[in-house]
Amino acid sequence: MPTASDPAAAFAEHRDLLVGVAYRIVGQVADAEDVVQDTWLRWSAVDAGEVRDPRAFLVTTASRLAIDRLRRRAARREDYVGEWLPEPMPTAVDPAERAAVVESISMAMLVVLETLSPLERAVYVLREAFGFSHAEIADAIDRSEPAVRQLARRARDHVAARRPRFDPDPALRLQVTERFLAAAASGDVEGLLRTLAPDVELVADGGGRVRAPRLPVRGVARVVRFLVAVAGRPVADQRTALVELNGGPAIIVWSGAAAVAAMSVDVADGRVTRLHLVANPAKLARLAGPPA
């Protein structure tokens, strides 16, 4: 078992935990990677032999850095063009951990977490996704335990009121997503009407850099019209594939080797209820190229 006397090994042991905490707090792969890198720099600058609990030190450092980054980003978001969505993250969730992990990294949950304050979001992530105690979180964010309990209760109530419904059965979600992909790719109106819920909503994030709706598209008729129009404008050298993003089935469209769109699908009662379409090139650059 690595110890604090072996700083590199101790950091490596907890790196996946730090990435998970940072990504759930900031919702951006690039920002999460920066947080983890900065955490390593802080860790490598201390006398690790004097650190009683490396895990607590690393999580505390990463959480505080993530909160600071989230606060700075909130100021920049005022100038963001159109809707803002988290950066999609490729995943390969262990089936044994799927139920506990998937919701906390789903695009739908990350969108809900965006409505929390930075402190509420950090407390919710550490408590609900990773099971830290209120006392541990109090140390991590430098607040009293009663204050953390209040933040946790407020965040939990907020999320509960906005948490989207979804089918927990991964096989059903995959089947519905496959049917949706087949209908959307061919512009099959009847197929889309059978697959989409009447109150389906599509949220697109182009960041002002590519053509995308700047407001959510609501209702099955409007969403179908949008999807059929997109299917009629294929991109050059187009490839499309079903992949796993954020713990669930998703669709990526490539033009050559570059991803140009990623769409996550929320499913409830056997139908698609919400579509998250990320087309901002800055949020797609880290996705791998199309499969062979």
C-alpha atoms as one frame of an Amber mdcrd trajectory, in Angstrom:
protein
   0.000   0.000   0.000   1.590   3.338  -1.002   2.216   5.747   1.869   2.801
   9.469   2.173   6.546   8.702   2.259   6.168   7.732  -1.412   4.414  10.898
  -2.739   4.133   9.818  -6.392   2.629   6.429  -5.489   0.244   7.983  -2.964
  -0.953  10.499  -5.560  -1.351   7.789  -8.215  -3.433   5.704  -5.798  -5.965
   8.525  -5.406  -5.816  10.083  -8.874  -9.025   8.492 -10.166 -10.856   9.748
  -7.080  -9.527  13.270  -7.661 -10.575  13.234 -11.325 -14.057  12.051 -10.329
 -14.454  14.745  -7.685 -13.111  17.520  -9.912 -15.182  16.578 -12.977 -18.425
  16.391 -11.017 -17.764  19.790  -9.447 -16.620  21.674 -12.563 -18.362  19.693
 -15.326 -15.465  20.155 -17.737 -12.850  17.533 -18.583 -10.156  20.131 -19.295
 -10.863  22.008 -16.060 -10.885  18.764 -14.079  -7.526  17.789 -15.541  -6.136
  21.217 -14.625  -7.461  20.845 -11.078  -5.796  17.451 -10.702  -2.519  18.788
 -12.130  -2.585  21.738  -9.725  -3.352  19.331  -6.876  -0.244  17.356  -7.799
   1.841  20.536  -7.752   0.565  21.383  -4.262   1.139  17.807  -3.111   4.672
  17.655  -4.485   5.541  20.917  -2.700   4.710  19.672   0.815   6.613  17.311
   3.071   4.426  14.301   2.366   5.960  12.427   5.292   4.256  14.869   7.648
   0.818  14.433   6.077  -1.222  12.134   8.306  -3.940  11.363   5.729  -2.882
  11.782   2.070  -6.389  11.025   0.777  -7.938  13.780   2.902  -5.207  16.248
   1.937  -5.592  15.530  -1.784  -9.405  15.643  -1.784  -9.347  18.878   0.231
  -6.893  20.480  -2.192  -8.770  19.320  -5.296 -12.145  20.406  -3.894 -10.932
  23.907  -3.047  -9.252  24.313  -6.422 -12.404  23.115  -8.187 -14.589  25.538
  -6.224 -12.260  28.422  -7.113 -12.327  27.444 -10.795 -16.115  27.154 -10.747
 -16.430  30.640  -9.266 -14.172  32.139 -11.917 -16.077  30.366 -14.664 -19.404
  31.694 -13.359 -18.240  35.217 -14.185 -17.275  34.191 -17.723 -20.575  32.375
 -18.289 -22.400  35.703 -18.490 -20.884  36.187 -21.958 -21.519  32.627 -23.171
 -23.618  32.446 -26.337 -26.686  30.218 -26.093 -27.208  27.279 -23.743 -24.286
  25.873 -21.730 -23.794  22.125 -21.351 -21.062  20.164 -19.557 -18.225  18.733
 -21.598 -19.045  15.101 -22.488 -16.712  12.549 -20.947 -16.083   9.046 -22.336
 -16.693   6.397 -19.687 -16.576   2.668 -19.252 -18.474   2.060 -16.039 -17.961
  -1.227 -14.196 -21.342  -3.051 -14.246 -20.994  -3.716 -10.511 -20.737   0.029
  -9.847 -23.125   1.253 -12.547 -26.157   1.998 -10.376 -24.101   4.030  -7.903
 -22.056   5.905 -10.493 -24.152   6.576 -13.567 -26.576   9.167 -12.230 -23.860
  11.298 -10.654 -21.991  11.693 -13.961 -24.962  11.746 -16.330 -25.344  14.823
 -18.497 -28.787  15.413 -17.002 -27.465  15.416 -13.426 -24.513  17.641 -14.307
 -26.954  20.140 -15.828 -28.923  20.149 -12.567 -25.713  20.611 -10.559 -24.991
  23.717 -12.629 -27.927  25.401 -10.860 -26.243  25.026  -7.445 -23.788  27.480
  -5.940 -20.130  26.359  -6.069 -20.148  25.451  -2.363 -23.473  23.596  -2.608
 -22.217  21.689  -5.606 -18.984  20.653  -3.899 -20.839  19.549  -0.770 -23.413
  17.596  -2.805 -20.737  15.834  -4.860 -18.585  14.900  -1.867 -21.576  13.740
   0.186 -23.900  12.088  -2.325 -21.466  10.800  -4.960 -18.522   9.830  -2.752
 -20.026   9.340   0.702 -17.771  11.685   2.652 -18.994  12.528   6.154 -20.149
  16.037   7.061 -17.057  16.397   9.251 -14.735  15.415   6.385 -16.458  17.850
   4.026 -16.222  20.614   6.630 -12.447  20.153   6.701 -12.283  20.001   2.904
 -14.119  23.270   2.239 -13.101  25.095   5.440 -16.596  25.487   6.856 -18.195
  24.440  10.134 -19.992  21.114  10.284 -23.397  22.758  10.922 -22.833  24.972
   7.875 -22.014  21.902   5.779 -25.156  20.138   6.965 -27.214  23.161   5.930
 -25.503  23.321   2.527 -26.022  19.589   2.034 -29.727  19.780   2.908 -30.294
  22.780   0.630 -28.444  21.155  -2.262 -30.225  17.814  -1.791 -33.660  19.482
  -1.777 -32.752  21.529  -4.853 -31.561  18.494  -6.791 -34.541  16.380  -5.711
 -36.912  19.015  -7.086 -35.118  19.112 -10.442 -33.751  15.577 -10.841 -34.894
  14.218 -14.211 -36.708  10.900 -14.456 -34.845   8.162 -16.273 -35.080   4.426
 -16.839 -32.392   2.754 -14.731 -32.319  -0.350 -16.948 -29.185   0.120 -19.113
 -30.402  -2.422 -21.705 -33.647  -0.499 -22.224 -31.824   2.826 -22.472 -29.526
   1.334 -25.084 -32.425  -0.101 -27.118 -34.303   3.211 -27.126 -31.137   5.117
 -28.059 -30.464   2.723 -30.936 -34.015   3.197 -32.247 -33.665   6.949 -31.931
 -30.323   6.951 -33.766 -31.735   4.897 -36.641 -34.724   7.219 -37.018 -32.738
  10.443 -36.630 -29.978   9.430 -39.060 -32.501   8.651 -41.798 -34.891  11.505
 -41.087 -37.657   8.958 -40.352 -40.471  11.137 -39.018 -42.732   8.247 -37.989
 -39.841   6.510 -36.260 -38.969   9.677 -34.341 -42.579  10.196 -33.276 -42.647
   6.654 -31.882 -39.352   7.156 -30.040 -39.722  10.662 -28.596 -41.919  11.588
 -25.633 -44.624  14.199 -26.356 -42.894  16.735 -24.075 -39.353  15.942 -25.227
 -36.812  18.755 -24.937 -33.612  19.317 -26.913 -30.868  21.530 -25.483 -27.974
  22.413 -27.787 -24.615  23.977 -26.941 -22.766  25.515 -29.874 -20.999  28.135
 -27.797 -21.585  30.682 -30.536 -18.971  28.914 -32.630 -21.236  26.688 -34.711
 -24.861  26.833 -35.782 -27.124  25.593 -32.995 -30.413  26.628 -31.343 -29.725
  29.236 -28.674 -32.826  28.298 -26.693 -34.178  24.843 -25.785 -36.400  23.208
 -28.423 -39.511  21.878 -26.669 -42.272  19.539 -27.795 -42.155  16.537 -30.090
 -43.236  18.419 -33.242 -40.521  21.063 -32.927 -37.825  18.558 -31.991 -38.718
  16.299 -34.933 -38.567  19.244 -37.344 -35.127  20.154 -36.022 -33.795  16.592
 -36.268 -35.150  16.062 -39.784 -33.555  19.342 -40.874 -30.212  18.265 -39.400
 -30.439  14.862 -41.111 -30.883  16.706 -44.404 -27.577  18.557 -43.890 -24.977
  15.769 -43.593 -21.429  16.879 -42.870 -18.449  16.025 -45.065 -16.987  12.540
 -44.626 -19.583  11.843 -41.921 -19.302   8.948 -39.480 -21.784   8.249 -36.696
 -21.510   5.768 -33.854 -23.165   4.803 -30.593 -20.741   5.182 -27.676 -20.803
   5.512 -23.901 -20.531   9.053 -22.556 -21.145  10.066 -18.954 -22.153   6.554
 -18.016 -24.852   6.062 -20.636 -25.458   5.523 -24.357 -24.737   8.529 -26.547
 -24.176   9.404 -30.189 -21.096  11.007 -31.700 -20.878  12.418 -35.229 -17.452
  12.840 -36.808 -16.332  14.746 -39.875 -13.213  12.877 -40.853 -11.261  12.382
 -37.614 -12.841  15.312 -35.746 -15.947  14.987 -33.597 -18.479  17.651 -34.593
 -21.400  16.688 -32.335 -22.127  14.557 -29.287 -25.677  13.822 -28.168 -26.695
  12.254 -24.872 -30.182  10.789 -24.583 -32.363  10.684 -21.444 -34.925   7.873
 -21.447 -37.992   7.471 -19.239 -40.971   5.156 -19.673 -39.380   3.719 -22.807
 -39.141   7.023 -24.681 -36.593   9.780 -25.173 -37.452  12.662 -22.849 -34.443
  14.935 -23.257 -31.587  15.389 -25.708 -28.324  17.131 -24.861 -26.507  18.144
 -28.044 -22.939  19.411 -27.624 -21.535  20.977 -30.791 -19.083  23.503 -29.349
 -15.743  22.367 -30.855 -13.891  23.281 -27.659 -15.924  20.660 -25.762 -15.394
  17.923 -28.347 -11.660  18.162 -28.943 -10.822  15.450 -26.382 -13.150  12.831
 -27.809 -11.445  10.040 -29.696 -11.726   9.639 -33.435 -14.297   7.368 -35.088
 -14.015   3.603 -34.583 -12.311   1.615 -37.291
